[in-house]
mmCIF file with all atom_site columns, C-alpha atoms in Angstrom:
data_model
loop_
_atom_site.group_PDB
_atom_site.id
_atom_site.type_symbol
_atom_site.label_atom_id
_atom_site.label_alt_id
_atom_site.label_comp_id
_atom_site.label_asym_id
_atom_site.label_entity_id
_atom_site.label_seq_id
_atom_site.pdbx_PDB_ins_code
_atom_site.Cartn_x
_atom_site.Cartn_y
_atom_site.Cartn_z
_atom_site.occupancy
_atom_site.B_iso_or_equiv
_atom_site.pdbx_formal_charge
_atom_site.auth_seq_id
_atom_site.auth_comp_id
_atom_site.auth_asym_id
_atom_site.auth_atom_id
_atom_site.pdbx_PDB_model_num
ATOM 1   C CA . HIS T 1 1   ? 6.182   1.972   21.882  1.00 73.00 ? 1   HIS T CA 1
ATOM 2   C CA . PRO T 1 2   ? 5.539   -1.761  21.897  1.00 87.00 ? 2   PRO T CA 1
ATOM 3   C CA . GLY T 1 3   ? 4.816   -3.383  18.545  1.00 92.00 ? 3   GLY T CA 1
ATOM 4   C CA . CYS T 1 4   ? 5.577   -1.867  15.184  1.00 90.00 ? 4   CYS T CA 1
ATOM 5   C CA . MET T 1 5   ? 4.020   0.402   12.579  1.00 90.00 ? 5   MET T CA 1
ATOM 6   C CA . VAL T 1 6   ? 5.159   0.508   8.953   1.00 89.00 ? 6   VAL T CA 1
ATOM 7   C CA . GLN T 1 7   ? 4.256   3.008   6.250   1.00 90.00 ? 7   GLN T CA 1
ATOM 8   C CA . ILE T 1 8   ? 3.894   1.603   2.743   1.00 93.00 ? 8   ILE T CA 1
ATOM 9   C CA . GLY T 1 9   ? 3.692   3.748   -0.376  1.00 94.00 ? 9   GLY T CA 1
ATOM 10  C CA . LEU T 1 10  ? 4.114   7.475   -0.831  1.00 92.00 ? 10  LEU T CA 1
ATOM 11  C CA . ASN T 1 11  ? 6.102   9.209   1.905   1.00 90.00 ? 11  ASN T CA 1
ATOM 12  C CA . MET T 1 12  ? 6.769   12.877  2.655   1.00 85.00 ? 12  MET T CA 1
ATOM 13  C CA . GLY T 1 13  ? 10.096  12.172  4.366   1.00 82.00 ? 13  GLY T CA 1
ATOM 14  C CA . ALA T 1 14  ? 11.273  13.052  7.845   1.00 82.00 ? 14  ALA T CA 1
ATOM 15  C CA . ARG T 1 15  ? 10.095  16.250  9.530   1.00 85.00 ? 15  ARG T CA 1
ATOM 16  C CA . HIS T 1 16  ? 13.570  17.748  9.232   1.00 89.00 ? 16  HIS T CA 1
ATOM 17  C CA . ALA T 1 17  ? 14.166  16.622  5.617   1.00 82.00 ? 17  ALA T CA 1
ATOM 18  C CA . ARG T 1 18  ? 10.988  16.845  3.528   1.00 85.00 ? 18  ARG T CA 1
ATOM 19  C CA . THR T 1 19  ? 11.012  14.889  0.301   1.00 82.00 ? 19  THR T CA 1
ATOM 20  C CA . LEU T 1 20  ? 8.337   13.101  -1.718  1.00 85.00 ? 20  LEU T CA 1
ATOM 21  C CA . GLY T 1 21  ? 9.017   9.493   -2.682  1.00 86.00 ? 21  GLY T CA 1
ATOM 22  C CA . TRP T 1 22  ? 8.272   5.842   -2.016  1.00 88.00 ? 22  TRP T CA 1
ATOM 23  C CA . ALA T 1 23  ? 8.801   4.822   1.611   1.00 86.00 ? 23  ALA T CA 1
ATOM 24  C CA . LYS T 1 24  ? 11.636  2.477   2.571   1.00 83.00 ? 24  LYS T CA 1
ATOM 25  C CA . SER T 1 25  ? 9.597   -0.343  4.092   1.00 77.00 ? 25  SER T CA 1
ATOM 26  C CA . PHE T 1 26  ? 12.241  -2.902  5.021   1.00 81.00 ? 26  PHE T CA 1
ATOM 27  C CA . THR T 1 27  ? 14.731  -2.555  7.863   1.00 78.00 ? 27  THR T CA 1
ATOM 28  C CA . ARG T 1 28  ? 16.409  -5.946  7.487   1.00 84.00 ? 28  ARG T CA 1
ATOM 29  C CA . LYS T 1 29  ? 18.470  -7.224  4.559   1.00 91.00 ? 29  LYS T CA 1
ATOM 30  C CA . LEU T 1 30  ? 16.283  -9.222  2.159   1.00 93.00 ? 30  LEU T CA 1
ATOM 31  C CA . SER T 1 31  ? 16.724  -10.312 -1.428  1.00 94.00 ? 31  SER T CA 1
ATOM 32  C CA . ASP T 1 32  ? 15.138  -8.149  -4.116  1.00 92.00 ? 32  ASP T CA 1
ATOM 33  C CA . SER T 1 33  ? 12.743  -10.961 -5.033  1.00 92.00 ? 33  SER T CA 1
ATOM 34  C CA . THR T 1 34  ? 11.613  -11.399 -1.399  1.00 92.00 ? 34  THR T CA 1
ATOM 35  C CA . MET T 1 35  ? 10.977  -7.660  -1.015  1.00 93.00 ? 35  MET T CA 1
ATOM 36  C CA . THR T 1 36  ? 9.065   -7.576  -4.304  1.00 93.00 ? 36  THR T CA 1
ATOM 37  C CA . CYS T 1 37  ? 6.904   -10.572 -3.322  1.00 92.00 ? 37  CYS T CA 1
ATOM 38  C CA . GLU T 1 38  ? 6.125   -9.073  0.092   1.00 92.00 ? 38  GLU T CA 1
ATOM 39  C CA . ASP T 1 39  ? 5.318   -5.704  -1.480  1.00 94.00 ? 39  ASP T CA 1
ATOM 40  C CA . HIS T 1 40  ? 2.935   -7.350  -3.961  1.00 95.00 ? 40  HIS T CA 1
ATOM 41  C CA . ASP T 1 41  ? 1.145   -9.068  -1.063  1.00 94.00 ? 41  ASP T CA 1
ATOM 42  C CA . VAL T 1 42  ? 0.833   -5.793  0.870   1.00 94.00 ? 42  VAL T CA 1
ATOM 43  C CA . ILE T 1 43  ? -0.463  -3.993  -2.234  1.00 95.00 ? 43  ILE T CA 1
ATOM 44  C CA . ALA T 1 44  ? -3.027  -6.802  -2.645  1.00 96.00 ? 44  ALA T CA 1
ATOM 45  C CA . ALA T 1 45  ? -4.139  -6.487  0.987   1.00 95.00 ? 45  ALA T CA 1
ATOM 46  C CA . GLY T 1 46  ? -4.526  -2.725  0.568   1.00 95.00 ? 46  GLY T CA 1
ATOM 47  C CA . ALA T 1 47  ? -6.488  -3.202  -2.659  1.00 96.00 ? 47  ALA T CA 1
ATOM 48  C CA . LEU T 1 48  ? -8.843  -5.690  -1.017  1.00 94.00 ? 48  LEU T CA 1
ATOM 49  C CA . PHE T 1 49  ? -9.411  -3.380  1.967   1.00 95.00 ? 49  PHE T CA 1
ATOM 50  C CA . TRP T 1 50  ? -10.051 -0.411  -0.352  1.00 95.00 ? 50  TRP T CA 1
ATOM 51  C CA . SER T 1 51  ? -12.529 -2.493  -2.381  1.00 94.00 ? 51  SER T CA 1
ATOM 52  C CA . PHE T 1 52  ? -14.404 -3.443  0.790   1.00 95.00 ? 52  PHE T CA 1
ATOM 53  C CA . ALA T 1 53  ? -14.429 0.188   1.958   1.00 96.00 ? 53  ALA T CA 1
ATOM 54  C CA . GLN T 1 54  ? -15.860 1.351   -1.376  1.00 96.00 ? 54  GLN T CA 1
ATOM 55  C CA . TYR T 1 55  ? -18.582 -1.284  -1.156  1.00 96.00 ? 55  TYR T CA 1
ATOM 56  C CA . ILE T 1 56  ? -19.532 -0.623  2.478   1.00 97.00 ? 56  ILE T CA 1
ATOM 57  C CA . MET T 1 57  ? -19.118 3.146   2.916   1.00 97.00 ? 57  MET T CA 1
ATOM 58  C CA . PRO T 1 58  ? -21.614 5.693   1.585   1.00 98.00 ? 58  PRO T CA 1
ATOM 59  C CA . HIS T 1 59  ? -20.898 6.767   -1.996  1.00 97.00 ? 59  HIS T CA 1
ATOM 60  C CA . GLU T 1 60  ? -20.600 10.434  -0.947  1.00 98.00 ? 60  GLU T CA 1
ATOM 61  C CA . ILE T 1 61  ? -17.744 9.655   1.456   1.00 97.00 ? 61  ILE T CA 1
ATOM 62  C CA . ILE T 1 62  ? -15.829 7.598   -1.105  1.00 96.00 ? 62  ILE T CA 1
ATOM 63  C CA . MET T 1 63  ? -16.241 10.374  -3.689  1.00 97.00 ? 63  MET T CA 1
ATOM 64  C CA . GLU T 1 64  ? -14.858 12.948  -1.205  1.00 97.00 ? 64  GLU T CA 1
ATOM 65  C CA . ILE T 1 65  ? -11.807 10.740  -0.671  1.00 95.00 ? 65  ILE T CA 1
ATOM 66  C CA . LYS T 1 66  ? -11.330 10.175  -4.405  1.00 95.00 ? 66  LYS T CA 1
ATOM 67  C CA . ASP T 1 67  ? -11.653 13.911  -5.110  1.00 97.00 ? 67  ASP T CA 1
ATOM 68  C CA . ALA T 1 68  ? -9.090  14.725  -2.399  1.00 96.00 ? 68  ALA T CA 1
ATOM 69  C CA . ILE T 1 69  ? -6.485  12.345  -3.838  1.00 93.00 ? 69  ILE T CA 1
ATOM 70  C CA . LYS T 1 70  ? -7.208  12.954  -7.526  1.00 94.00 ? 70  LYS T CA 1
ATOM 71  C CA . GLY T 1 71  ? -3.970  13.041  -9.475  1.00 92.00 ? 71  GLY T CA 1
ATOM 72  C CA . MET T 1 72  ? -2.037  11.041  -6.877  1.00 92.00 ? 72  MET T CA 1
ATOM 73  C CA . PRO T 1 73  ? -0.636  7.648   -7.924  1.00 92.00 ? 73  PRO T CA 1
ATOM 74  C CA . ASN T 1 74  ? -2.124  4.415   -6.634  1.00 94.00 ? 74  ASN T CA 1
ATOM 75  C CA . LEU T 1 75  ? -0.247  2.400   -4.018  1.00 95.00 ? 75  LEU T CA 1
ATOM 76  C CA . ALA T 1 76  ? 3.246   1.374   -5.133  1.00 95.00 ? 76  ALA T CA 1
ATOM 77  C CA . THR T 1 77  ? 6.613   0.758   -3.483  1.00 95.00 ? 77  THR T CA 1
ATOM 78  C CA . ARG T 1 78  ? 10.294  1.078   -4.295  1.00 92.00 ? 78  ARG T CA 1
ATOM 79  C CA . ASN T 1 79  ? 10.113  -2.517  -5.570  1.00 93.00 ? 79  ASN T CA 1
ATOM 80  C CA . VAL T 1 80  ? 6.718   -2.489  -7.334  1.00 94.00 ? 80  VAL T CA 1
ATOM 81  C CA . PRO T 1 81  ? 6.048   0.434   -9.692  1.00 93.00 ? 81  PRO T CA 1
ATOM 82  C CA . PRO T 1 82  ? 2.711   2.258   -9.886  1.00 90.00 ? 82  PRO T CA 1
ATOM 83  C CA . GLY T 1 83  ? -0.009  0.541   -11.859 1.00 87.00 ? 83  GLY T CA 1
ATOM 84  C CA . GLU T 1 84  ? -3.612  -0.548  -11.769 1.00 85.00 ? 84  GLU T CA 1
ATOM 85  C CA . PHE T 1 85  ? -3.416  -4.323  -11.306 1.00 90.00 ? 85  PHE T CA 1
ATOM 86  C CA . PHE T 1 86  ? -2.345  -6.285  -8.272  1.00 94.00 ? 86  PHE T CA 1
ATOM 87  C CA . GLN T 1 87  ? -1.283  -9.843  -7.523  1.00 94.00 ? 87  GLN T CA 1
ATOM 88  C CA . LEU T 1 88  ? -1.436  -12.064 -4.463  1.00 91.00 ? 88  LEU T CA 1
ATOM 89  C CA . THR T 1 89  ? 0.572   -15.200 -3.663  1.00 91.00 ? 89  THR T CA 1
ATOM 90  C CA . LEU T 1 90  ? -0.983  -17.913 -1.475  1.00 92.00 ? 90  LEU T CA 1
ATOM 91  C CA . ASN T 1 91  ? 0.538   -21.355 -0.930  1.00 94.00 ? 91  ASN T CA 1
ATOM 92  C CA . ASP T 1 92  ? 3.127   -20.780 -3.673  1.00 91.00 ? 92  ASP T CA 1
ATOM 93  C CA . LYS T 1 93  ? 0.440   -19.916 -6.241  1.00 95.00 ? 93  LYS T CA 1
ATOM 94  C CA . THR T 1 94  ? 0.193   -16.385 -7.631  1.00 93.00 ? 94  THR T CA 1
ATOM 95  C CA . TYR T 1 95  ? -3.208  -14.941 -8.467  1.00 94.00 ? 95  TYR T CA 1
ATOM 96  C CA . TYR T 1 96  ? -3.385  -11.948 -10.823 1.00 93.00 ? 96  TYR T CA 1
ATOM 97  C CA . PHE T 1 97  ? -6.110  -9.314  -10.728 1.00 93.00 ? 97  PHE T CA 1
ATOM 98  C CA . PRO T 1 98  ? -5.526  -7.345  -13.954 1.00 91.00 ? 98  PRO T CA 1
ATOM 99  C CA . ASP T 1 99  ? -8.808  -5.412  -13.866 1.00 88.00 ? 99  ASP T CA 1
ATOM 100 C CA . ALA T 1 100 ? -8.918  -4.549  -10.164 1.00 86.00 ? 100 ALA T CA 1
ATOM 101 C CA . GLY T 1 101 ? -7.706  -1.200  -8.881  1.00 89.00 ? 101 GLY T CA 1
ATOM 102 C CA . ARG T 1 102 ? -5.122  -0.625  -6.189  1.00 94.00 ? 102 ARG T CA 1
ATOM 103 C CA . SER T 1 103 ? -5.726  1.343   -3.020  1.00 94.00 ? 103 SER T CA 1
ATOM 104 C CA . PRO T 1 104 ? -4.779  5.005   -2.606  1.00 94.00 ? 104 PRO T CA 1
ATOM 105 C CA . HIS T 1 105 ? -1.092  5.914   -2.402  1.00 94.00 ? 105 HIS T CA 1
ATOM 106 C CA . THR T 1 106 ? -0.298  5.228   1.286   1.00 93.00 ? 106 THR T CA 1
ATOM 107 C CA . ILE T 1 107 ? -1.245  2.612   3.868   1.00 93.00 ? 107 ILE T CA 1
ATOM 108 C CA . TYR T 1 108 ? -0.038  1.828   7.376   1.00 92.00 ? 108 TYR T CA 1
ATOM 109 C CA . LEU T 1 109 ? 0.417   -1.679  8.755   1.00 91.00 ? 109 LEU T CA 1
ATOM 110 C CA . THR T 1 110 ? 0.681   -2.397  12.464  1.00 92.00 ? 110 THR T CA 1
ATOM 111 C CA . ASP T 1 111 ? 1.537   -5.399  14.606  1.00 93.00 ? 111 ASP T CA 1
ATOM 112 C CA . ALA T 1 112 ? 0.737   -5.210  18.326  1.00 94.00 ? 112 ALA T CA 1
ATOM 113 C CA . TYR T 1 113 ? 1.331   -1.445  18.160  1.00 92.00 ? 113 TYR T CA 1
ATOM 114 C CA . THR T 1 114 ? 0.195   0.819   20.972  1.00 88.00 ? 114 THR T CA 1
ATOM 115 C CA . ALA T 1 115 ? 0.803   4.516   21.370  1.00 81.00 ? 115 ALA T CA 1
#
């Protein structure tokens, strides 16, 4: 397939080796601080998208989703533990959102991906 697709967050493992854990999101060697910064930015993007979805979609649909994932952790990674807040870095300045919620436990990012 052209392009790429990356899973961020909770992962069920490969079809032949089921396991529940945080997905390995990086394929190239990066420093721990770089991976953590990138993960924080992805968590922020997911949180913003989830906030928009909750605002735009009918309340009944959002409640069905929330009921289905009740008890599951919010989005986290191997480098950023579960929690409620998120942060976003733009132009070397970090913005903290301590009272905003994260998105559900898994998101997919794509770049020029076609199936």
